mmCIF file of C-alpha atoms in Angstrom:
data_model
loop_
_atom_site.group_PDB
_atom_site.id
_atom_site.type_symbol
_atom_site.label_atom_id
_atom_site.label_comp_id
_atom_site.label_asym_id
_atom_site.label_seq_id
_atom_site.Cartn_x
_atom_site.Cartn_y
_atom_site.Cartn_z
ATOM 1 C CA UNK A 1 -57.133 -54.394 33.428
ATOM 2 C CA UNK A 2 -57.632 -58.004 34.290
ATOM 3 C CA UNK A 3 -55.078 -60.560 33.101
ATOM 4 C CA UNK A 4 -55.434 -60.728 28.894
ATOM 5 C CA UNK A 5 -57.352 -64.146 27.263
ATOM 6 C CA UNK A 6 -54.764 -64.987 24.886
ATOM 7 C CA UNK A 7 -56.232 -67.187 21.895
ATOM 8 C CA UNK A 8 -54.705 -68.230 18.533
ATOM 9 C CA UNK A 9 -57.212 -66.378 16.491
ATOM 10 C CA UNK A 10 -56.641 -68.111 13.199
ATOM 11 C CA UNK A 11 -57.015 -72.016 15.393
ATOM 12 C CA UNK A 12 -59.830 -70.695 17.031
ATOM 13 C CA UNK A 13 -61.962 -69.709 14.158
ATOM 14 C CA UNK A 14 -60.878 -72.616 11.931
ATOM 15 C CA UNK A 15 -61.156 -75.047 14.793
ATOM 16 C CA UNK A 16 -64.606 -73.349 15.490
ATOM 17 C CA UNK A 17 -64.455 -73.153 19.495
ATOM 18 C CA UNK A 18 -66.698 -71.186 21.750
ATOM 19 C CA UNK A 19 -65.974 -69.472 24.565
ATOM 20 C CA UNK A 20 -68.373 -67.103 27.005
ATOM 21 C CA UNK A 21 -67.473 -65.180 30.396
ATOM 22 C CA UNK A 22 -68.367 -61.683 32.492
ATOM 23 C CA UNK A 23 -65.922 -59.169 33.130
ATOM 24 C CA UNK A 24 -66.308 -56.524 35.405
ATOM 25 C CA UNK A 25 -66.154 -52.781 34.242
ATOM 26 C CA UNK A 26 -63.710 -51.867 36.450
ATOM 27 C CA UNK A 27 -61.470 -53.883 34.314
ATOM 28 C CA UNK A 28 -62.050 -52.126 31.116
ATOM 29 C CA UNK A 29 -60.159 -49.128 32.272
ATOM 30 C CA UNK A 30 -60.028 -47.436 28.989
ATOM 31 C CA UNK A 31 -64.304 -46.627 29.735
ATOM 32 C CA UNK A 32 -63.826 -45.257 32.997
ATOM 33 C CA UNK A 33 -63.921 -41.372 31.797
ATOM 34 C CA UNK A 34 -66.766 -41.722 29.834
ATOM 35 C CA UNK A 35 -68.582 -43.647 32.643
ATOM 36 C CA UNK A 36 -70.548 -42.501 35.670
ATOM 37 C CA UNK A 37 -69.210 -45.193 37.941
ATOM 38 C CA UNK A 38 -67.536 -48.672 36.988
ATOM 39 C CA UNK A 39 -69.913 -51.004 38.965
ATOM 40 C CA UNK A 40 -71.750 -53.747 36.803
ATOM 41 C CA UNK A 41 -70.308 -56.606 34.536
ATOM 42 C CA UNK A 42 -70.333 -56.908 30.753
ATOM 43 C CA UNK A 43 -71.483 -60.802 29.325
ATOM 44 C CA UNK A 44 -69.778 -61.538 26.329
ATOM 45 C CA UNK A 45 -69.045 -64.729 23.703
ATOM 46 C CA UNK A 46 -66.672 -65.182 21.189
ATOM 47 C CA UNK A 47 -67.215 -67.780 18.734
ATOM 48 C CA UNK A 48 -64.877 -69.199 15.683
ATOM 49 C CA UNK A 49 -66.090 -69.587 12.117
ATOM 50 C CA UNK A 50 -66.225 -68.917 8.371
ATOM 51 C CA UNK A 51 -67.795 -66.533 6.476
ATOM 52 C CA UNK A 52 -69.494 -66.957 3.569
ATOM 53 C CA UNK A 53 -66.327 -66.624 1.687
ATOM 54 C CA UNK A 54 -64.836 -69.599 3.625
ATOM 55 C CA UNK A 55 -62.386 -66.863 5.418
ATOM 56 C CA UNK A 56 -62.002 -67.315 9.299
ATOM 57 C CA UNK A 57 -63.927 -65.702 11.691
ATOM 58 C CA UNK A 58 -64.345 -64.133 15.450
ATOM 59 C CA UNK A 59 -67.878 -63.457 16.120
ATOM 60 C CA UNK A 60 -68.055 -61.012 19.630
ATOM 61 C CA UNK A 61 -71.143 -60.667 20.909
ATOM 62 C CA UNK A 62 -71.380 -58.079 24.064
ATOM 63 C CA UNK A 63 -74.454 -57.360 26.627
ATOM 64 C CA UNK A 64 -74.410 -54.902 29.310
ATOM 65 C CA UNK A 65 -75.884 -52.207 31.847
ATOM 66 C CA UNK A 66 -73.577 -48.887 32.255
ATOM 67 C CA UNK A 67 -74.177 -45.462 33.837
ATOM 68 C CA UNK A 68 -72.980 -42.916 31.496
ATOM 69 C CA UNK A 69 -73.263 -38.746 32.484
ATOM 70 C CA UNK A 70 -75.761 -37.098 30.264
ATOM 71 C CA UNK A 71 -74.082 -34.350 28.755
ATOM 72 C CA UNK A 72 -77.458 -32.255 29.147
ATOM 73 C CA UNK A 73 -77.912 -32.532 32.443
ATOM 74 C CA UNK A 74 -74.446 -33.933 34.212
ATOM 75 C CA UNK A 75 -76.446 -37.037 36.119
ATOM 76 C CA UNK A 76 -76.242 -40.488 35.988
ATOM 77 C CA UNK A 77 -78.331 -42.308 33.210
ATOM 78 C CA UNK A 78 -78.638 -45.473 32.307
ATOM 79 C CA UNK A 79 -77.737 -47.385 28.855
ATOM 80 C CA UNK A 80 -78.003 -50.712 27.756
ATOM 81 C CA UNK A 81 -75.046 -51.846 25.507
ATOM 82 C CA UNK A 82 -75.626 -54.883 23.130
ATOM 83 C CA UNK A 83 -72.782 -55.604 20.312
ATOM 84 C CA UNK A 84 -72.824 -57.974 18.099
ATOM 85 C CA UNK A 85 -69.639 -58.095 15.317
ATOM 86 C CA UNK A 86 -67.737 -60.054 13.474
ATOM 87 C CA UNK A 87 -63.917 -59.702 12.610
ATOM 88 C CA UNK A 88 -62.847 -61.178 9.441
ATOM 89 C CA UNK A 89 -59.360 -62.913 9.833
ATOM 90 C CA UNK A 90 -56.329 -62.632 7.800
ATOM 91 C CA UNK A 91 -52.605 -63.686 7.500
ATOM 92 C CA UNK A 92 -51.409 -61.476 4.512
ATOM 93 C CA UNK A 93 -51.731 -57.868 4.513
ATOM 94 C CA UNK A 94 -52.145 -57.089 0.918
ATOM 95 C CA UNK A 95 -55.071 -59.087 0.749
ATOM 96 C CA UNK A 96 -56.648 -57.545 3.812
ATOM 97 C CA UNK A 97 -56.027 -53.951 2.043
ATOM 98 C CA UNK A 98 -58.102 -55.538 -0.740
ATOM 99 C CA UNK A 99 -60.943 -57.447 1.104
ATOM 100 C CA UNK A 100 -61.504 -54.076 2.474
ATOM 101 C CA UNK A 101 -61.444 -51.766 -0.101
ATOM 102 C CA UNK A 102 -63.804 -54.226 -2.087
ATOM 103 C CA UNK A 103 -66.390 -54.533 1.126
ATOM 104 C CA UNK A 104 -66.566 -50.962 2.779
ATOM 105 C CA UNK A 105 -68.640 -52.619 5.712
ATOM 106 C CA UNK A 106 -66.093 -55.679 6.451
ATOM 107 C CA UNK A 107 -64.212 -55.434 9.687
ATOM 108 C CA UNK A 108 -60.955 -57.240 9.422
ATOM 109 C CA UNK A 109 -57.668 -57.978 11.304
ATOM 110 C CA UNK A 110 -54.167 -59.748 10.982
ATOM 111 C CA UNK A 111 -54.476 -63.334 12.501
ATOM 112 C CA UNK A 112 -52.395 -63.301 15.479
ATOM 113 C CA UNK A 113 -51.383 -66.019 17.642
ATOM 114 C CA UNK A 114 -51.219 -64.141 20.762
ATOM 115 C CA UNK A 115 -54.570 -62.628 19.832
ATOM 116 C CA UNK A 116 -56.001 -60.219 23.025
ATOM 117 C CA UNK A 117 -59.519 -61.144 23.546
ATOM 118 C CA UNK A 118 -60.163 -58.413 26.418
ATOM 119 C CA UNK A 119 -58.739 -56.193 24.542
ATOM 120 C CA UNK A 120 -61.101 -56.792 21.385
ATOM 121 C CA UNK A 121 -63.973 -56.576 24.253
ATOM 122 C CA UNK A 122 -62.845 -53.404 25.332
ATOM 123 C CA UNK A 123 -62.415 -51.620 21.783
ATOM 124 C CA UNK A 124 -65.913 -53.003 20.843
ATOM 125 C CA UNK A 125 -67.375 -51.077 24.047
ATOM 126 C CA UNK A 126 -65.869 -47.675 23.144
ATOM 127 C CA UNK A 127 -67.227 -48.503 19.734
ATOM 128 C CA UNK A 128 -70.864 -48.987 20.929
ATOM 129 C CA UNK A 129 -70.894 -46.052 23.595
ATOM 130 C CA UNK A 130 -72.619 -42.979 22.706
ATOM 131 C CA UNK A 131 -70.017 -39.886 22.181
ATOM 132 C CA UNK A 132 -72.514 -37.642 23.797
ATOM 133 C CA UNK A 133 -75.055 -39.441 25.870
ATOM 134 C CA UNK A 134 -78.352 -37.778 26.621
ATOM 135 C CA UNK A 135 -81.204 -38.577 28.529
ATOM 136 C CA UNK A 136 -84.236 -39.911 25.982
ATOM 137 C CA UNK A 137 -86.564 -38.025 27.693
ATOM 138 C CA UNK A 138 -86.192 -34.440 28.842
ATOM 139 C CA UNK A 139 -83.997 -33.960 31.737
ATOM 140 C CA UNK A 140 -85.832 -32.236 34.300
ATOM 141 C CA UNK A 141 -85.963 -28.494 34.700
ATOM 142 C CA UNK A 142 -84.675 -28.733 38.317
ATOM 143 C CA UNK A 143 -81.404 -30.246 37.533
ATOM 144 C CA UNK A 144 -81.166 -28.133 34.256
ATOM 145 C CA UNK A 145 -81.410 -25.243 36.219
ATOM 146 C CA UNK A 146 -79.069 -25.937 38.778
ATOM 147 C CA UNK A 147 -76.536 -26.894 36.078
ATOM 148 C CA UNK A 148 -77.159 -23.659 34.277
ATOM 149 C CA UNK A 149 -76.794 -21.792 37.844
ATOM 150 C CA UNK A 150 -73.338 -24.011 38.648
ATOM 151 C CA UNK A 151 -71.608 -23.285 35.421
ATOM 152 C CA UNK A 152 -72.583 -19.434 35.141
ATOM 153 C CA UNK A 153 -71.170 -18.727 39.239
ATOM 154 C CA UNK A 154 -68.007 -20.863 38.486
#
């Protein structure tokens, strides 16, 4: 993995700062077994703020190409990755336990001041992958039936 993007998270959602970049995904080493090959970048943003609530915020937003292995068929297909999530901050742990067993759907974390931004990226792409990609479509017979034939002589 590339060298970590350190941030205060707690200053960087109160102070509201923005901050954008690529990173390639042969850097998010963590993905490369569920991956077909590691070319291709991920774009992401992170951007401080405040809920609704007034608690501080990271808001990740992720866009990307990958070539996953279709678990039908065993060949490369395609699949477009956009995330978009936001991580509620907190700097007590009690009242994290409670914040999240009053909202079901919040996603929160301790404040940390050596927060790991690639890190966070990473995590959020093993979120949005597919367990068991498959092609959309049907895969085609040919390469069905030469998986069939490869797995029954082996």
């Amino acid at each position: 993995m590339s060298n970590p993007i350190l941030i205060d998270s707690l200053d960087f959602a109160n102070q509201r700062r923005h901050m954008a970049g690529a990173i390639a995904l042969v850097d998010l080493p963590r993905t490369h077994d569920l991956l077909a090959h590691t070319e291709g970048e991920l774009s992401w943003s992170l951007e401080g703020g405040k809920d609704a609530l007034s608690r501080s915020t990271l808001h990740l937003r992720l866009a990307g190409e990958f070539s996953l292995v279709c678990q039908r068929c065993l060949t490369p297909m395609p699949f477009r990755l956009e995330a978009d999530s936001t991580l509620t901050l907190f700097t007590n742990e009690a009242r994290l336990e409670s914040a999240c067993e009053d909202d079901d759907t919040l996603d929160a974390v301790m404040a940390d001041p050596a927060f790991d931004v690639l890190a966070l990226i990473e995590d959020e792409v093993l979120l949005g992958l597919p367990m068991a990609p498959r092609h959309a479509i049907r895969c085609s017979w040919v390469t069905l039936h030469w998986v069939r034939r490869s797995s029954s002589s082996a």
